[in-house]
């Protein structure tokens, strides 16, 4: 699965080469930041390549909130395929809910949706930037002693060597907040 950032993007941001002995550690930090961003936002930003099934509880409502997806291939209610639904938001990804004229009947895991789950086909550029900046903060904290500012972020300490990097960190936090999934319904 594609990552939200890469060694190359981090090297380009820092304008340094990551030493070969540190590459596996940086890869672990990339994975940790990816998991952190997904947990904070409630979203997976790179969609699955193959459709899979997820089950949902019917609540006798015309609206069914689902996990973010980019394509729905099948919806079943009580093991019967239905086609009388619309996906929303219309004309925009990710799809976040379904609506129909009749109701989705009450039941535990009685609705199955087969879809390509995730926010988009490729990681949004803003999320890539946020992930890069957060991993850079961890690397700075690990490698360098002279920092402009440091802060605990999630379970990591991040440090930034310049005001620009610190401003990028503040922007990364704002980006993550903007992408948080909020269900209305």
Short mmCIF file of N, CA and C in Angstrom, two decimals, residues 8-94:
data_model
loop_
_atom_site.label_atom_id
_atom_site.label_comp_id
_atom_site.label_asym_id
_atom_site.label_seq_id
_atom_site.Cartn_x
_atom_site.Cartn_y
_atom_site.Cartn_z
N UNK A 8 12.36 9.63 0.15
CA UNK A 8 12.74 10.66 -0.83
C UNK A 8 12.10 12.00 -0.51
N UNK A 9 10.80 12.01 -0.18
CA UNK A 9 10.12 13.27 0.15
C UNK A 9 10.71 13.89 1.41
N UNK A 10 11.07 13.06 2.37
CA UNK A 10 11.67 13.56 3.61
C UNK A 10 13.07 14.13 3.33
N UNK A 11 13.86 13.42 2.53
CA UNK A 11 15.19 13.93 2.16
C UNK A 11 15.07 15.26 1.41
N UNK A 12 14.11 15.35 0.51
CA UNK A 12 13.93 16.60 -0.25
C UNK A 12 13.53 17.74 0.67
N UNK A 13 12.71 17.46 1.66
CA UNK A 13 12.29 18.50 2.60
C UNK A 13 13.47 18.96 3.46
N UNK A 14 14.23 18.01 3.97
CA UNK A 14 15.37 18.33 4.85
C UNK A 14 16.62 18.77 4.11
N UNK A 15 16.67 18.48 2.81
CA UNK A 15 17.85 18.76 2.00
C UNK A 15 19.08 18.03 2.53
N UNK A 16 18.84 16.79 2.98
CA UNK A 16 19.93 15.91 3.41
C UNK A 16 19.61 14.50 2.92
N UNK A 17 20.61 13.64 2.89
CA UNK A 17 20.40 12.23 2.59
C UNK A 17 20.29 11.47 3.92
N UNK A 18 19.29 10.61 4.01
CA UNK A 18 19.14 9.77 5.19
C UNK A 18 20.19 8.66 5.10
N UNK A 19 20.97 8.50 6.14
CA UNK A 19 22.00 7.46 6.16
C UNK A 19 21.36 6.08 6.05
N UNK A 20 22.02 5.17 5.36
CA UNK A 20 21.50 3.82 5.12
C UNK A 20 21.12 3.13 6.43
N UNK A 21 21.90 3.34 7.47
CA UNK A 21 21.62 2.70 8.75
C UNK A 21 20.37 3.22 9.45
N UNK A 22 19.86 4.34 9.01
CA UNK A 22 18.68 4.96 9.63
C UNK A 22 17.40 4.72 8.83
N UNK A 23 17.53 4.18 7.63
CA UNK A 23 16.38 4.02 6.73
C UNK A 23 15.26 3.18 7.36
N UNK A 24 15.59 2.04 7.95
CA UNK A 24 14.52 1.19 8.52
C UNK A 24 13.82 1.90 9.68
N UNK A 25 14.56 2.67 10.47
CA UNK A 25 13.95 3.43 11.56
C UNK A 25 13.01 4.50 11.01
N UNK A 26 13.43 5.20 9.96
CA UNK A 26 12.57 6.22 9.35
C UNK A 26 11.32 5.58 8.77
N UNK A 27 11.45 4.42 8.15
CA UNK A 27 10.28 3.69 7.63
C UNK A 27 9.29 3.38 8.75
N UNK A 28 9.80 3.00 9.92
CA UNK A 28 8.93 2.75 11.08
C UNK A 28 8.23 4.03 11.51
N UNK A 29 8.95 5.14 11.51
CA UNK A 29 8.33 6.42 11.87
C UNK A 29 7.27 6.81 10.85
N UNK A 30 7.52 6.54 9.57
CA UNK A 30 6.53 6.83 8.53
C UNK A 30 5.26 6.02 8.81
N UNK A 31 5.41 4.73 9.09
CA UNK A 31 4.25 3.88 9.40
C UNK A 31 3.51 4.39 10.62
N UNK A 32 4.25 4.79 11.66
CA UNK A 32 3.63 5.30 12.88
C UNK A 32 2.85 6.58 12.62
N UNK A 33 3.41 7.49 11.84
CA UNK A 33 2.72 8.74 11.53
C UNK A 33 1.50 8.47 10.66
N UNK A 34 1.61 7.55 9.73
CA UNK A 34 0.46 7.16 8.92
C UNK A 34 -0.67 6.66 9.82
N UNK A 35 -0.35 5.78 10.74
CA UNK A 35 -1.36 5.27 11.68
C UNK A 35 -1.92 6.39 12.55
N UNK A 36 -1.06 7.29 12.99
CA UNK A 36 -1.51 8.41 13.81
C UNK A 36 -2.49 9.29 13.03
N UNK A 37 -2.16 9.62 11.78
CA UNK A 37 -3.04 10.46 10.97
C UNK A 37 -4.39 9.77 10.76
N UNK A 38 -4.37 8.48 10.48
CA UNK A 38 -5.63 7.75 10.29
C UNK A 38 -6.47 7.75 11.56
N UNK A 39 -5.83 7.56 12.69
CA UNK A 39 -6.55 7.56 13.97
C UNK A 39 -7.13 8.94 14.27
N UNK A 40 -6.33 9.99 14.07
CA UNK A 40 -6.77 11.35 14.36
C UNK A 40 -7.90 11.81 13.45
N UNK A 41 -7.84 11.42 12.18
CA UNK A 41 -8.83 11.90 11.21
C UNK A 41 -10.02 10.96 11.07
N UNK A 42 -9.86 9.70 11.47
CA UNK A 42 -10.91 8.72 11.24
C UNK A 42 -11.01 8.32 9.77
N UNK A 43 -9.90 8.48 9.05
CA UNK A 43 -9.91 8.22 7.60
C UNK A 43 -8.66 7.44 7.20
N UNK A 44 -8.83 6.62 6.15
CA UNK A 44 -7.72 5.99 5.45
C UNK A 44 -7.63 6.72 4.12
N UNK A 45 -6.50 7.33 3.83
CA UNK A 45 -6.41 8.25 2.70
C UNK A 45 -6.11 7.61 1.36
N UNK A 46 -5.62 6.39 1.34
CA UNK A 46 -5.38 5.70 0.08
C UNK A 46 -6.32 4.50 0.02
N UNK A 47 -7.23 4.52 -0.95
CA UNK A 47 -8.26 3.49 -1.05
C UNK A 47 -7.68 2.14 -1.45
N UNK A 48 -8.41 1.11 -1.05
CA UNK A 48 -8.07 -0.25 -1.44
C UNK A 48 -8.16 -0.37 -2.97
N UNK A 49 -7.33 -1.22 -3.54
CA UNK A 49 -7.40 -1.46 -4.98
C UNK A 49 -8.51 -2.45 -5.32
N UNK A 50 -8.85 -3.31 -4.39
CA UNK A 50 -9.90 -4.31 -4.59
C UNK A 50 -11.08 -4.00 -3.68
N UNK A 51 -12.28 -4.24 -4.17
CA UNK A 51 -13.48 -4.05 -3.36
C UNK A 51 -13.57 -5.17 -2.33
N UNK A 52 -14.08 -4.82 -1.16
CA UNK A 52 -14.32 -5.80 -0.11
C UNK A 52 -15.64 -5.43 0.59
N UNK A 53 -16.14 -6.35 1.38
CA UNK A 53 -17.45 -6.17 2.01
C UNK A 53 -17.29 -5.71 3.46
N UNK A 54 -18.12 -4.73 3.82
CA UNK A 54 -18.25 -4.30 5.21
C UNK A 54 -19.73 -4.35 5.57
N UNK A 55 -19.99 -4.74 6.81
CA UNK A 55 -21.37 -4.87 7.29
C UNK A 55 -21.74 -3.67 8.16
N UNK A 56 -23.02 -3.31 8.09
CA UNK A 56 -23.54 -2.19 8.86
C UNK A 56 -24.88 -2.57 9.47
N UNK A 57 -25.19 -1.92 10.59
CA UNK A 57 -26.48 -2.11 11.25
C UNK A 57 -27.51 -1.19 10.62
N UNK A 58 -28.66 -1.75 10.25
CA UNK A 58 -29.78 -0.93 9.77
C UNK A 58 -30.45 -0.28 10.97
N UNK A 59 -30.87 0.98 10.79
CA UNK A 59 -31.47 1.72 11.91
C UNK A 59 -32.85 2.25 11.55
N UNK A 60 -33.52 1.59 10.59
CA UNK A 60 -34.84 2.01 10.14
C UNK A 60 -34.82 3.48 9.70
N UNK A 61 -33.79 3.83 8.94
CA UNK A 61 -33.59 5.20 8.49
C UNK A 61 -33.40 5.21 6.98
N UNK A 62 -33.65 6.35 6.36
CA UNK A 62 -33.43 6.49 4.92
C UNK A 62 -31.96 6.74 4.60
N UNK A 63 -31.17 7.05 5.61
CA UNK A 63 -29.75 7.37 5.43
C UNK A 63 -28.91 6.33 6.16
N UNK A 64 -27.86 5.86 5.49
CA UNK A 64 -26.92 4.91 6.09
C UNK A 64 -25.51 5.47 5.95
N UNK A 65 -24.89 5.81 7.08
CA UNK A 65 -23.50 6.27 7.04
C UNK A 65 -22.59 5.08 6.90
N UNK A 66 -21.61 5.22 5.99
CA UNK A 66 -20.63 4.15 5.75
C UNK A 66 -19.23 4.74 5.86
N UNK A 67 -18.23 3.87 5.90
CA UNK A 67 -16.85 4.33 5.88
C UNK A 67 -16.57 4.98 4.52
N UNK A 68 -15.58 5.87 4.48
CA UNK A 68 -15.21 6.51 3.22
C UNK A 68 -14.91 5.44 2.17
N UNK A 69 -15.39 5.67 0.95
CA UNK A 69 -15.05 4.79 -0.17
C UNK A 69 -15.06 5.59 -1.46
N UNK A 70 -14.41 5.02 -2.48
CA UNK A 70 -14.34 5.71 -3.76
C UNK A 70 -15.22 5.04 -4.82
N UNK A 71 -15.68 3.84 -4.55
CA UNK A 71 -16.52 3.13 -5.51
C UNK A 71 -17.31 2.05 -4.79
N UNK A 72 -18.61 1.98 -5.06
CA UNK A 72 -19.47 0.94 -4.49
C UNK A 72 -19.83 -0.01 -5.62
N UNK A 73 -19.61 -1.30 -5.38
CA UNK A 73 -19.94 -2.28 -6.41
C UNK A 73 -21.19 -3.08 -6.10
N UNK A 74 -21.60 -3.09 -4.81
CA UNK A 74 -22.81 -3.84 -4.46
C UNK A 74 -23.29 -3.46 -3.07
N UNK A 75 -24.61 -3.38 -2.93
CA UNK A 75 -25.23 -3.16 -1.63
C UNK A 75 -26.28 -4.24 -1.45
N UNK A 76 -26.27 -4.89 -0.30
CA UNK A 76 -27.28 -5.91 0.03
C UNK A 76 -27.96 -5.53 1.33
N UNK A 77 -29.28 -5.76 1.35
CA UNK A 77 -30.07 -5.63 2.57
C UNK A 77 -30.67 -7.00 2.83
N UNK A 78 -30.39 -7.54 4.01
CA UNK A 78 -30.85 -8.89 4.36
C UNK A 78 -30.52 -9.89 3.25
N UNK A 79 -29.28 -9.84 2.76
CA UNK A 79 -28.73 -10.73 1.75
C UNK A 79 -29.37 -10.60 0.36
N UNK A 80 -30.14 -9.52 0.13
CA UNK A 80 -30.72 -9.28 -1.20
C UNK A 80 -30.09 -8.02 -1.78
N UNK A 81 -29.60 -8.14 -3.02
CA UNK A 81 -28.98 -7.02 -3.69
C UNK A 81 -30.03 -5.93 -3.93
N UNK A 82 -29.68 -4.68 -3.61
CA UNK A 82 -30.57 -3.56 -3.89
C UNK A 82 -29.86 -2.58 -4.82
N UNK A 83 -30.64 -1.85 -5.59
CA UNK A 83 -30.09 -0.83 -6.48
C UNK A 83 -30.80 0.51 -6.30
N UNK A 84 -31.78 0.55 -5.41
CA UNK A 84 -32.59 1.77 -5.22
C UNK A 84 -31.99 2.68 -4.15
N UNK A 85 -30.73 3.00 -4.32
CA UNK A 85 -30.06 3.90 -3.37
C UNK A 85 -29.25 4.93 -4.16
N UNK A 86 -28.96 6.03 -3.52
CA UNK A 86 -28.06 7.04 -4.07
C UNK A 86 -26.88 7.18 -3.12
N UNK A 87 -25.71 7.48 -3.67
CA UNK A 87 -24.53 7.66 -2.82
C UNK A 87 -24.24 9.15 -2.69
N UNK A 88 -23.77 9.52 -1.51
CA UNK A 88 -23.50 10.94 -1.21
C UNK A 88 -22.14 11.10 -0.54
N UNK A 89 -21.54 12.28 -0.69
CA UNK A 89 -22.05 13.43 -1.44
C UNK A 89 -22.06 13.13 -2.93
N UNK A 90 -23.01 13.72 -3.63
CA UNK A 90 -23.14 13.51 -5.07
C UNK A 90 -21.99 14.19 -5.79
N UNK A 91 -21.46 13.53 -6.79
CA UNK A 91 -20.42 14.09 -7.66
C UNK A 91 -19.14 14.47 -6.94
N UNK A 92 -18.85 13.80 -5.85
CA UNK A 92 -17.66 14.13 -5.08
C UNK A 92 -17.21 12.88 -4.33
N UNK A 93 -15.92 12.74 -4.16
CA UNK A 93 -15.38 11.63 -3.37
C UNK A 93 -14.78 12.19 -2.09
N UNK A 94 -14.77 11.45 -1.04
CA UNK A 94 -15.22 10.08 -0.90
C UNK A 94 -16.74 10.00 -0.70
#
